[in-house]
Coordinates of C-alpha atoms in Angstrom, one line a residue:
X20 CA -41.8 25.8 -19.5
X21 CA -39.5 26.3 -17.1
X22 CA -39.1 29.4 -15.5
X23 CA -35.6 30.3 -17.2
X24 CA -37.1 30.2 -20.3
X25 CA -40.6 32.0 -19.6
X26 CA -38.2 34.8 -18.3
X27 CA -37.4 35.2 -21.7
X28 CA -38.4 37.0 -24.2
X29 CA -39.9 36.4 -27.8
X30 CA -38.8 39.4 -28.3
X31 CA -35.7 40.0 -27.6
X32 CA -32.8 41.0 -29.7
X33 CA -31.3 39.0 -31.8
X34 CA -27.3 38.9 -29.2
X35 CA -29.6 37.8 -26.8
X36 CA -31.1 35.4 -27.9
X37 CA -28.1 33.8 -30.1
X38 CA -27.1 33.4 -26.6
X39 CA -30.5 32.7 -24.6
X40 CA -29.7 35.1 -22.4
X41 CA -32.5 37.4 -20.5
X42 CA -32.8 41.3 -22.7
X43 CA -34.5 43.8 -21.4
X44 CA -35.4 45.3 -24.5
X45 CA -34.5 48.8 -24.1
X46 CA -34.2 50.3 -27.8
X47 CA -32.4 51.0 -29.7
X48 CA -29.4 48.1 -27.7
X49 CA -30.4 46.3 -25.0
X50 CA -27.6 47.3 -21.8
X51 CA -26.4 43.8 -21.3
X52 CA -25.1 44.2 -24.8
X53 CA -23.9 47.4 -23.8
X54 CA -22.6 46.7 -20.5
X55 CA -21.1 43.0 -22.2
X56 CA -19.1 45.5 -24.8
X57 CA -21.0 43.1 -27.7
X58 CA -22.7 43.7 -30.8
X59 CA -26.4 44.5 -30.3
X60 CA -27.5 43.3 -33.5
X61 CA -31.2 44.7 -32.2
X62 CA -35.0 43.8 -33.0
X63 CA -35.5 44.5 -37.2
X64 CA -34.9 41.7 -39.3
X65 CA -34.1 38.2 -38.7
X66 CA -30.3 38.0 -39.2
X67 CA -28.6 35.3 -41.7
X68 CA -27.4 33.6 -39.3
X69 CA -30.9 32.8 -37.0
X70 CA -31.0 29.6 -38.5
X71 CA -31.5 27.2 -35.6
X72 CA -28.4 25.3 -37.0
X73 CA -24.6 25.5 -37.9
X74 CA -24.6 29.2 -38.6
X75 CA -26.5 30.0 -35.8
X76 CA -24.0 27.4 -33.7
X77 CA -20.9 29.3 -35.2
X78 CA -22.2 33.1 -34.6
X79 CA -22.7 31.9 -30.4
X80 CA -19.5 30.5 -30.7
X81 CA -18.0 34.2 -32.2
X82 CA -19.6 36.1 -29.5
X83 CA -18.3 33.6 -27.4
X84 CA -14.8 34.4 -28.0
X85 CA -15.4 37.9 -28.0
X86 CA -16.9 38.0 -24.1
X87 CA -14.4 35.5 -23.3
X88 CA -11.7 37.6 -25.0
X89 CA -13.1 41.1 -23.5
X90 CA -13.6 39.3 -19.2
X91 CA -9.8 38.4 -19.9
X92 CA -9.1 42.0 -20.7
X93 CA -10.4 43.8 -18.2
X94 CA -9.1 41.6 -15.5
X95 CA -5.6 42.3 -16.6
X96 CA -7.0 45.7 -15.6
X97 CA -8.6 44.9 -13.0
X98 CA -4.8 43.6 -10.9
X99 CA -3.1 46.0 -12.7
X100 CA -5.4 48.2 -10.7
X101 CA -5.5 46.6 -7.3
X102 CA -2.0 46.7 -7.3
X103 CA -1.7 49.9 -8.1
X104 CA -4.4 51.1 -5.1
X105 CA -3.3 48.9 -2.8
X106 CA 0.7 49.3 -2.4
X107 CA -0.2 53.5 -1.9
X108 CA -2.2 51.7 1.3
X109 CA -0.1 52.2 4.2
X110 CA -3.1 50.3 6.3
X111 CA -1.9 47.1 5.5
X112 CA 0.8 45.2 8.0
X113 CA 0.8 41.3 6.6
X114 CA 3.7 39.2 7.9
X115 CA 4.9 36.3 5.8
X116 CA 5.6 33.8 7.7
X117 CA 3.5 34.8 10.8
X118 CA 0.3 34.6 8.1
X119 CA 1.4 31.7 6.9
X120 CA 1.8 29.5 10.1
X121 CA -1.5 31.3 11.5
X122 CA -4.0 30.6 8.4
X123 CA -2.2 26.4 8.4
X124 CA -2.3 26.4 11.9
X125 CA -5.4 25.0 12.6
X126 CA -5.2 21.9 10.1
X127 CA -1.5 21.0 11.7
X128 CA -3.5 20.5 15.0
X129 CA -4.9 18.1 13.7
X130 CA -2.7 15.8 11.6
X131 CA -1.5 12.4 12.4
X132 CA 2.3 12.2 13.5
X133 CA 3.3 9.6 11.4
X134 CA 5.1 10.9 8.6
X135 CA 5.4 7.9 5.5
X136 CA 8.4 7.5 4.0
X137 CA 10.1 9.3 1.5
X138 CA 8.0 12.9 3.0
X139 CA 10.4 13.8 6.1
X140 CA 12.9 15.8 4.0
X141 CA 10.2 18.2 2.1
X142 CA 9.5 20.7 5.1
X143 CA 14.0 22.9 3.5
X144 CA 12.6 22.5 0.1
X145 CA 8.7 23.1 0.1
X146 CA 9.0 25.8 1.9
X147 CA 11.4 27.9 0.2
X148 CA 9.8 31.3 -0.8
X149 CA 10.5 33.0 -3.9
X150 CA 9.7 35.8 -3.1
X151 CA 9.6 37.9 0.4
X152 CA 6.0 39.4 -0.4
X153 CA 2.8 40.1 1.7
X154 CA -0.1 37.7 1.8
X155 CA -4.2 40.0 1.4
X156 CA -5.8 37.4 2.7
X157 CA -7.4 36.7 6.3
X158 CA -7.4 34.2 8.5
X159 CA -11.5 34.3 8.9
X160 CA -12.1 33.5 4.5
X161 CA -11.0 29.4 5.8
X162 CA -13.7 28.8 7.3
X163 CA -15.7 29.5 5.0
X164 CA -18.3 26.1 3.9
X165 CA -18.7 23.4 0.1
X166 CA -21.5 25.7 -0.2
X167 CA -19.7 29.2 0.3
X168 CA -16.9 27.8 -2.0
X169 CA -19.2 27.0 -5.3
X170 CA -21.3 29.8 -4.6
X171 CA -17.6 31.8 -5.4
X172 CA -16.2 30.5 -7.6
X173 CA -19.8 30.8 -9.5
X174 CA -20.1 34.5 -8.4
X175 CA -17.0 35.4 -10.2
X176 CA -17.9 33.5 -13.7
X177 CA -17.2 29.9 -13.0
X178 CA -19.4 27.7 -14.4
X179 CA -19.4 23.7 -14.8
X180 CA -19.4 24.7 -18.1
X181 CA -17.0 27.4 -18.2
X182 CA -14.9 24.9 -17.0
X183 CA -15.4 21.7 -19.5
X184 CA -14.5 22.9 -21.9
X185 CA -13.2 24.9 -25.1
X186 CA -17.5 24.4 -26.0
X187 CA -19.8 23.9 -23.2
X188 CA -22.8 22.4 -25.4
X189 CA -21.1 19.6 -26.3
X190 CA -20.5 18.4 -22.6
X191 CA -22.6 19.0 -19.8
X192 CA -24.3 21.9 -20.3
X193 CA -25.6 23.4 -17.1
X194 CA -24.5 21.3 -15.3
X195 CA -24.3 22.9 -11.4
X196 CA -21.0 22.4 -9.2
X197 CA -22.9 20.0 -7.7
X198 CA -23.6 17.3 -10.5
X199 CA -20.1 17.6 -12.0
X200 CA -18.6 17.5 -8.9
X201 CA -20.6 14.2 -9.2
X202 CA -19.7 13.3 -12.5
X203 CA -16.3 13.2 -11.9
X204 CA -15.9 11.9 -8.3
X205 CA -12.4 11.2 -8.7
X206 CA -11.5 13.8 -5.4
X207 CA -14.1 13.2 -2.8
X208 CA -16.0 16.2 -0.9
X209 CA -13.5 16.1 2.6
X210 CA -10.6 16.2 0.6
X211 CA -8.7 19.6 1.9
X212 CA -10.6 22.8 3.1
X213 CA -12.5 25.2 0.6
X214 CA -10.6 27.4 -0.8
X215 CA -10.5 31.5 0.6
X216 CA -11.1 33.6 -2.7
X217 CA -11.8 37.8 -3.7
X218 CA -10.3 41.2 -4.8
X219 CA -7.0 39.9 -6.9
X220 CA -7.2 36.3 -5.9
X221 CA -10.4 36.1 -8.2
X222 CA -8.8 37.8 -11.5
X223 CA -5.4 35.2 -11.2
X224 CA -7.3 32.1 -10.5
X225 CA -10.5 33.5 -14.4
X226 CA -6.9 34.6 -15.6
X227 CA -4.9 30.7 -15.1
X228 CA -8.7 28.7 -16.7
X229 CA -8.7 31.4 -19.9
X230 CA -4.7 31.6 -20.2
X231 CA -2.9 30.3 -18.1
X232 CA -3.6 26.7 -18.2
X233 CA -3.8 26.5 -22.4
X234 CA 0.3 27.5 -22.2
X235 CA 0.4 24.5 -19.5
X236 CA -1.1 22.1 -21.7
X237 CA -1.2 23.7 -25.1
X238 CA -2.6 20.5 -27.0
X239 CA -5.2 20.2 -24.8
X240 CA -8.7 20.2 -27.3
X241 CA -6.6 19.8 -29.4
X242 CA -8.5 16.5 -31.5
X243 CA -11.5 15.6 -28.8
X244 CA -13.1 17.5 -26.6
X245 CA -12.2 17.1 -23.7
X246 CA -14.4 18.1 -19.7
X247 CA -12.2 20.2 -16.9
X248 CA -14.4 19.4 -15.4
X249 CA -11.5 17.4 -13.2
X250 CA -10.2 20.7 -13.1
X251 CA -13.1 22.4 -11.5
X252 CA -13.8 20.1 -8.9
X253 CA -9.7 19.8 -7.5
X254 CA -9.6 24.0 -7.6
X255 CA -12.7 23.6 -5.9
X256 CA -11.6 21.6 -2.9
X257 CA -8.4 21.8 -2.2
X258 CA -6.5 24.4 -1.0
X259 CA -2.9 23.2 -2.3
X260 CA -4.2 23.1 -5.7
X261 CA -5.6 26.8 -5.0
X262 CA -3.1 28.6 -3.8
X263 CA -0.3 26.6 -6.5
X264 CA -2.7 28.0 -9.2
X265 CA -2.7 31.4 -8.3
X266 CA 1.8 31.2 -7.7
X267 CA 1.3 30.2 -11.2
X268 CA -1.1 32.7 -13.2
X269 CA 0.7 35.0 -11.2
X270 CA 4.4 33.8 -12.2
X271 CA 2.8 34.2 -15.7
X272 CA 1.5 37.5 -15.5
X273 CA 4.9 38.9 -14.5
X274 CA 7.0 37.5 -17.0
X275 CA 4.1 38.8 -19.9
X276 CA 2.6 42.0 -17.6
X277 CA 3.7 45.7 -17.7
X278 CA 7.9 46.2 -16.2
X279 CA 5.4 48.9 -13.9
X280 CA 3.1 46.2 -12.0
X281 CA 5.5 43.4 -11.9
X282 CA 7.7 44.6 -8.6
X283 CA 3.9 46.0 -7.4
X284 CA 2.5 42.0 -7.5
X285 CA 5.4 40.5 -6.5
X286 CA 4.5 42.0 -3.2
X287 CA 0.9 41.1 -2.9
X288 CA 1.0 37.1 -1.8
X289 CA 2.9 34.4 -1.0
X290 CA 0.4 32.2 -3.0
X291 CA 3.9 29.7 -3.4
X292 CA 4.1 29.4 0.2
X293 CA 0.6 28.9 1.1
X294 CA 0.9 25.8 -2.0
X295 CA 4.0 24.1 -0.5
X296 CA 3.6 23.9 3.3
X297 CA -0.7 22.9 2.0
X298 CA 1.5 20.7 -0.1
X299 CA 3.5 19.6 2.1
X300 CA 1.0 19.4 5.4
X301 CA -1.4 16.8 2.5
X302 CA 2.1 14.9 2.3
X303 CA 2.2 14.2 6.2
X304 CA -1.2 12.1 5.5
X305 CA -0.6 10.1 3.0
X306 CA 0.6 8.4 6.1
X307 CA -3.6 7.7 5.8
X308 CA -4.7 4.0 4.9
X309 CA -7.2 3.3 2.0
X310 CA -9.6 6.0 0.4
X311 CA -8.2 8.8 2.3
X312 CA -4.7 8.3 1.2
X313 CA -5.7 7.9 -2.5
X314 CA -7.4 10.5 -2.1
X315 CA -5.1 12.5 -0.3
X316 CA -2.4 12.3 -3.1
X317 CA -4.4 14.0 -5.7
X318 CA -4.2 16.4 -3.8
X319 CA -0.2 16.2 -4.2
X320 CA -0.1 14.9 -7.1
X321 CA -2.1 18.5 -8.7
X322 CA -0.6 20.4 -6.6
X323 CA 2.7 18.9 -7.3
X324 CA 2.8 19.2 -10.9
X325 CA 0.7 22.7 -10.3
X326 CA 4.7 23.9 -9.1
X327 CA 6.9 21.9 -11.4
X328 CA 4.8 24.1 -13.6
X329 CA 6.0 26.8 -12.3
X330 CA 9.3 26.0 -12.0
X331 CA 9.2 26.2 -15.9
X332 CA 8.0 28.8 -15.9
X333 CA 10.2 30.4 -14.0
X334 CA 13.7 28.6 -16.5
X335 CA 13.6 24.9 -15.2
X336 CA 16.8 25.7 -13.1
X337 CA 15.2 26.3 -10.1
X338 CA 14.3 22.3 -7.4
X339 CA 12.2 20.9 -9.6
X340 CA 13.8 17.5 -9.0
X341 CA 12.6 16.6 -5.9
X342 CA 9.6 17.7 -6.1
X343 CA 8.9 15.3 -9.0
X344 CA 10.4 12.3 -6.3
X345 CA 7.9 13.7 -4.4
X346 CA 5.6 12.9 -6.9
X347 CA 6.7 10.2 -7.8
X348 CA 6.3 8.6 -4.6
X349 CA 2.0 9.5 -4.6
X350 CA 2.1 8.2 -8.2
X351 CA 2.4 4.5 -7.0
X352 CA 0.6 3.8 -4.4
X353 CA -2.9 5.7 -6.3
X354 CA -1.6 3.9 -9.8
X355 CA -2.0 0.6 -7.1
X356 CA -5.3 1.7 -6.0
X357 CA -6.8 2.6 -9.0
X358 CA -6.0 -0.5 -10.2
X359 CA -7.0 -2.8 -6.4
X360 CA -10.8 -1.2 -8.0
X361 CA -11.4 -3.2 -10.3
X362 CA -8.6 -5.6 -9.9
X363 CA -6.7 -7.9 -7.9
X364 CA -3.2 -6.0 -6.4
X365 CA -0.5 -5.4 -8.5
X366 CA 3.1 -5.3 -7.3
X367 CA 5.4 -2.5 -8.5
X368 CA 6.8 -4.6 -11.1
X369 CA 3.9 -6.3 -12.1
X370 CA 2.9 -2.7 -13.2
X371 CA 5.2 -2.3 -16.3
X372 CA 4.4 -6.1 -17.1
X373 CA 1.2 -7.8 -16.5
X374 CA -1.5 -5.0 -16.9
X375 CA -4.3 -6.3 -19.0
X376 CA -5.4 -4.5 -21.6
X377 CA -9.2 -4.6 -21.4
X378 CA -8.6 -2.6 -18.5
X379 CA -8.8 0.3 -20.8
X380 CA -12.0 1.1 -21.1
X381 CA -12.2 1.0 -16.9
X382 CA -10.8 4.7 -17.6
X383 CA -11.9 6.3 -20.2
X384 CA -13.6 8.5 -19.5
X385 CA -11.3 9.5 -15.8
X386 CA -9.9 12.3 -17.6
X387 CA -8.3 13.4 -14.4
X388 CA -6.4 10.4 -14.3
X389 CA -5.7 10.8 -17.7
X390 CA -4.5 14.8 -17.3
X391 CA -2.0 13.7 -13.8
X392 CA -0.4 10.3 -14.6
X393 CA 0.3 11.8 -18.1
X394 CA 1.2 15.1 -17.1
X395 CA 4.3 13.1 -15.1
X396 CA 4.8 10.7 -17.0
X397 CA 6.0 13.4 -19.2
X398 CA 8.3 15.3 -17.2
X399 CA 9.8 12.1 -15.3
X400 CA 10.2 11.0 -19.4
X401 CA 12.2 14.2 -20.5
X402 CA 13.8 14.8 -17.5
X403 CA 15.5 12.2 -17.2
X404 CA 16.6 12.9 -21.6
X405 CA 16.9 16.6 -20.0
X406 CA 19.7 15.0 -17.2
X407 CA 20.7 11.4 -18.1
X408 CA 19.2 9.9 -15.1
X409 CA 17.1 6.7 -13.6
X410 CA 13.6 7.7 -13.8
X411 CA 12.1 8.1 -10.8
X412 CA 10.0 5.7 -10.6
X413 CA 10.3 1.6 -12.3
X414 CA 8.3 1.0 -14.2
X415 CA 7.2 0.7 -16.8
X416 CA 5.3 4.0 -19.1
X417 CA 5.1 3.0 -22.5
X418 CA 2.1 -0.2 -20.6
X419 CA 0.7 2.5 -17.9
X420 CA 0.2 4.9 -21.0
X421 CA -2.1 1.6 -22.6
X422 CA -3.5 0.7 -19.9
X423 CA -5.5 4.0 -18.6
X424 CA -5.7 5.5 -21.9
X425 CA -2.8 8.5 -21.8
X426 CA -2.6 11.1 -25.0
X427 CA 0.6 12.4 -24.0
X428 CA 0.0 14.2 -27.7
X429 CA -2.6 16.1 -26.7
X430 CA -1.1 17.1 -23.2
X431 CA 1.7 19.2 -24.6
X432 CA 2.1 17.7 -28.6
X433 CA 4.3 14.4 -28.9
X434 CA 2.5 11.0 -29.1
X435 CA 3.2 8.1 -27.0
X436 CA 5.1 6.0 -29.1
X437 CA 7.5 8.3 -29.7
X438 CA 8.0 9.2 -25.8
X439 CA 8.2 6.2 -24.7
X440 CA 10.9 5.3 -27.3
X441 CA 12.7 7.9 -25.8
X442 CA 12.5 6.5 -22.0
X443 CA 13.7 3.3 -23.3
X444 CA 16.6 5.0 -24.7
X445 CA 16.9 6.5 -21.3
X446 CA 17.0 3.4 -20.2
X447 CA 19.7 2.6 -22.2
X448 CA 21.5 5.4 -21.2
X449 CA 21.4 4.0 -17.5
X450 CA 21.8 0.5 -18.4
X451 CA 25.4 1.5 -19.8
X452 CA 26.2 3.6 -17.3
X453 CA 25.6 0.9 -14.2
X454 CA 27.0 -1.3 -16.0
X455 CA 30.4 0.6 -16.8
X456 CA 30.7 1.1 -13.0
X457 CA 31.7 -2.7 -12.5
X458 CA 33.4 -3.3 -16.2
X459 CA 31.6 -5.2 -17.2
X460 CA 30.6 -3.6 -20.7
X461 CA 29.9 -4.9 -24.1
X462 CA 29.7 -3.4 -26.4
X463 CA 28.4 -6.2 -28.9
X464 CA 25.3 -6.0 -26.7
X465 CA 24.9 -2.2 -26.2
X466 CA 25.3 -1.5 -30.2
X467 CA 22.8 -4.9 -31.0
X468 CA 20.0 -3.4 -27.9
X469 CA 20.6 0.4 -29.6
X470 CA 19.9 -1.2 -33.2
X471 CA 17.1 -2.8 -32.0
X472 CA 15.5 1.1 -30.8
X473 CA 16.9 2.7 -34.3
X474 CA 14.9 0.9 -36.4
X475 CA 11.3 1.5 -34.3
X476 CA 12.9 5.3 -34.7
X477 CA 13.3 5.6 -37.9
X478 CA 9.8 3.6 -38.4
X479 CA 7.7 5.9 -36.3
X480 CA 10.1 8.9 -38.6
X481 CA 9.0 7.4 -42.1
X482 CA 5.1 7.2 -41.0
X483 CA 5.4 11.0 -39.5
X484 CA 7.0 12.2 -42.6
X485 CA 4.9 9.7 -45.2
X486 CA 1.7 12.3 -42.9
X487 CA 3.4 15.6 -42.5
X488 CA 3.9 14.7 -46.9
X489 CA 0.6 14.5 -46.9
X490 CA -0.3 17.6 -44.5
X491 CA -3.4 15.8 -43.6
X492 CA -4.8 14.5 -40.5
X493 CA -4.6 10.4 -40.6
X494 CA -4.0 7.8 -38.3
X495 CA -0.8 7.5 -37.2
X496 CA 0.4 5.6 -34.1
X497 CA -3.1 5.1 -32.4
X498 CA -4.0 8.2 -32.5
X499 CA -4.7 11.4 -34.9
X500 CA -2.2 13.9 -34.2
X501 CA -2.9 17.4 -35.9
X502 CA 0.3 19.3 -38.4
X503 CA 1.6 20.7 -35.0
X504 CA 1.2 17.0 -33.5
X505 CA 3.1 15.1 -36.3
X506 CA 5.8 18.1 -36.9
X507 CA 6.0 17.9 -33.3
X508 CA 6.3 14.3 -33.2
X509 CA 8.2 14.3 -35.8
X510 CA 11.0 17.0 -33.9
X511 CA 10.4 14.8 -31.7
X512 CA 12.1 11.6 -33.6
X513 CA 14.5 12.6 -34.9
X514 CA 16.6 14.4 -32.1
X515 CA 15.9 10.6 -30.3
X516 CA 17.8 9.3 -33.0
X517 CA 20.2 11.5 -32.2
X518 CA 20.7 10.8 -28.5
X519 CA 20.7 7.3 -29.3
X520 CA 23.6 7.5 -31.4
X521 CA 25.2 9.9 -28.4
X522 CA 24.6 6.9 -26.0
X523 CA 26.0 4.5 -27.7
X524 CA 29.1 5.8 -30.0
X525 CA 29.4 9.3 -28.1
X526 CA 28.2 13.3 -28.3
X527 CA 30.9 13.9 -31.2
X528 CA 29.4 16.4 -33.8
X529 CA 31.2 14.3 -36.7
X530 CA 30.2 11.3 -36.5
X531 CA 28.1 10.7 -39.4
X532 CA 25.4 9.1 -37.8
X533 CA 25.1 12.0 -36.0
X534 CA 25.5 14.7 -38.6
X535 CA 23.0 12.9 -40.6
X536 CA 20.1 12.9 -37.8
X537 CA 20.7 16.5 -36.7
X538 CA 20.8 17.4 -40.9
X539 CA 17.2 15.5 -41.2
X540 CA 16.3 17.8 -37.7
X541 CA 17.7 20.9 -38.7
X542 CA 15.1 20.4 -41.9
X543 CA 12.5 19.2 -39.8
X544 CA 13.0 22.8 -38.1
X545 CA 13.1 24.6 -40.8
X546 CA 9.4 23.5 -42.2
X547 CA 7.7 24.3 -39.1
X548 CA 4.6 26.1 -40.5
X549 CA 4.6 28.5 -37.1
X550 CA 7.5 29.0 -35.6
X551 CA 6.6 29.6 -32.5
X552 CA 6.1 25.9 -31.8
X553 CA 9.7 26.0 -30.7
X554 CA 8.8 26.6 -27.6
X555 CA 6.7 22.8 -27.1
X556 CA 10.7 21.2 -28.8
X557 CA 12.5 22.3 -26.3
X558 CA 14.4 19.5 -25.5
X559 CA 15.1 18.1 -29.2
X560 CA 16.5 21.8 -29.8
X561 CA 19.3 21.3 -27.1
X562 CA 20.1 18.4 -27.8
X563 CA 19.8 19.1 -31.9
X564 CA 21.8 22.2 -30.7
X565 CA 25.0 20.8 -28.7
X566 CA 25.1 18.4 -31.5
X567 CA 24.9 21.3 -34.2
X568 CA 28.3 21.7 -36.5
X569 CA 30.1 25.2 -37.0
X570 CA 28.2 25.4 -39.7
X571 CA 24.5 25.3 -38.7
X572 CA 25.3 26.8 -36.2
X573 CA 24.2 30.0 -37.6
X574 CA 19.9 28.4 -37.8
X575 CA 19.6 27.9 -34.3
X576 CA 20.7 31.5 -33.6
X577 CA 18.3 32.2 -36.1
X578 CA 15.8 30.4 -34.7
X579 CA 15.9 31.5 -32.0
X580 CA 15.2 35.5 -33.0
X581 CA 11.9 33.8 -34.7
X582 CA 10.8 32.0 -32.7
X583 CA 10.6 35.5 -30.1
X584 CA 12.6 33.9 -27.4
X585 CA 13.2 36.5 -25.6
X586 CA 14.0 36.9 -21.9
X587 CA 10.7 37.5 -20.9
X588 CA 9.8 34.4 -22.0
X589 CA 8.3 32.2 -20.3
X590 CA 10.1 28.4 -19.8
X591 CA 13.3 27.4 -20.4
X592 CA 13.4 28.1 -23.8
X593 CA 16.4 30.4 -23.5
X594 CA 18.3 28.2 -20.6
X595 CA 18.3 25.9 -23.1
X596 CA 20.2 27.9 -25.6
X597 CA 23.2 29.0 -23.3
X598 CA 24.0 25.6 -22.7
X599 CA 24.0 25.2 -26.2
X600 CA 26.5 28.2 -26.1
X601 CA 28.3 27.0 -23.8
X602 CA 28.5 23.8 -25.8
X603 CA 30.2 25.2 -29.3
X604 CA 32.5 27.3 -27.5
X605 CA 33.6 24.3 -25.1
X606 CA 34.4 22.1 -28.0
X607 CA 36.2 25.0 -29.5
X608 CA 38.7 23.9 -26.3
X609 CA 38.7 21.1 -26.5
X610 CA 38.2 17.9 -27.6
X611 CA 36.0 16.1 -24.5
X612 CA 33.3 14.4 -24.9
X613 CA 30.6 17.4 -24.3
X614 CA 27.1 17.5 -24.3
X615 CA 24.0 18.8 -22.6
X616 CA 24.7 17.6 -19.5
X617 CA 28.5 17.8 -19.4
X618 CA 27.7 21.7 -19.6
X619 CA 24.6 21.7 -16.8
X620 CA 27.7 20.6 -14.4
X621 CA 30.2 22.7 -15.4
X622 CA 27.5 25.8 -15.1
X623 CA 26.4 24.0 -11.9
X624 CA 22.7 23.9 -12.8
X625 CA 20.0 20.7 -13.4
X626 CA 17.4 22.7 -16.6
X627 CA 14.6 20.7 -16.9
X628 CA 13.9 20.7 -21.0
X629 CA 10.1 20.9 -21.7

């Protein structure tokens, strides 16, 4: 019998027994349950749900959810109390730039002086500080080692099981922090320095794990239990990612907290600046060779993705494009390095055409790679479709998705095949623009290419409509979609059809093909099981709204209200709605080929419609 098992009494309360925790056997209710603010089921007759089967597992999950909700509520209260208390104290005087520079100087002194191509112009962008805040940390914290780091994460309640998904027993139950890292060796032990912590950092960190992560990836556990062990590993070791995560968590709280907290909280920290400068140092190290280069690229990619989400949370109008280009510089060598480990070296063009499908199994369990690459590909495709600009990398994303076994539907809701078709429209759009510049555009060739894409889109739409009419989970386009995912994918496909017609024929709402696709999109939007899903449909909403006829405009106005998109809502929903309204107004005064990009240029901003 293990010491842990021996410590548990068979006479403990039923709540502690179903939780498999030690009980102090205090009567009538145990102190553990009281302190955790959960129901103590006492010591009397055995409850019906203690069946050593499904009812018991369900009850254990229910109690765990209640505990998670209680902890989340308490963390928010602690954040409120901390920022209120510390704002009234005059004993702390930290300077932003002085702290950040001193905090990083020890690392900077040991950096290689060489800087690889593509990173020289990063400093101006990445040192941008979003607010004039101060930092609640001291340099002494940066000296702690990995073992202290593990102890810190576990002390604030971050166990391996917490990060392995919503139902820990389904995954590697009982793994220690080191065992989790061994299971996810993508991030090596020497990557970056150990992360500091304490005070408000801990609450922001846990707020991210409990809430913000699932705002980023709302479909992460949609049809399979996907582990978050890779996230534990990189957050545990990479300072840049840790600070970017705290910045993201803080931004989320700023959007949802009471107004009285906002000015105080915004002055407490400068996590964004710390993350940006840490990431800048990491990208400078990208000139390292071999494994070190690959490992640094992983840290940089993850940090950049968090900073991209930060820009999204702030409205999607900031400097997201340089971040995306920087990520592209790191993504390509990372893909090449991953492929080298199992086969001959592939050049960039080869990645789009010669990746053998038999390699898919190699990446089956590499969830971290799937999330990183899947996120980047989604960001890049939507960025291109949002601004009608060229992709960041000259790669065939469809083949990358297939080879690495990436399911975009389990990240953002839209299935791979529709996202791949949107990418093909992006390529067609840019081909047309390039060929027009040299006055060699063949309308026949343009229509031929457009028709090929349209036929495949229509096929996907028929599949999706059949699936939605059945109202059941079935195999579709190679992946099982939930009801919400199927609805989202269908609306993306219909809006992609509108985008295709704009590329081929121009942005004229009266064109029969555009009027038809917009009308079908409106019908699909009306059929959403939850209007709040519009928050995951910003690009389709903007494209279809801009091409809506006058009689359809009131629907889009009402849709924003039903989706509860307000100024405090995180994301780019209100920016998209502003573009739509401007497009409608512009169309009244001129007959110009007016689309969403025309309005962005008029307003002087590029909005990432994700």
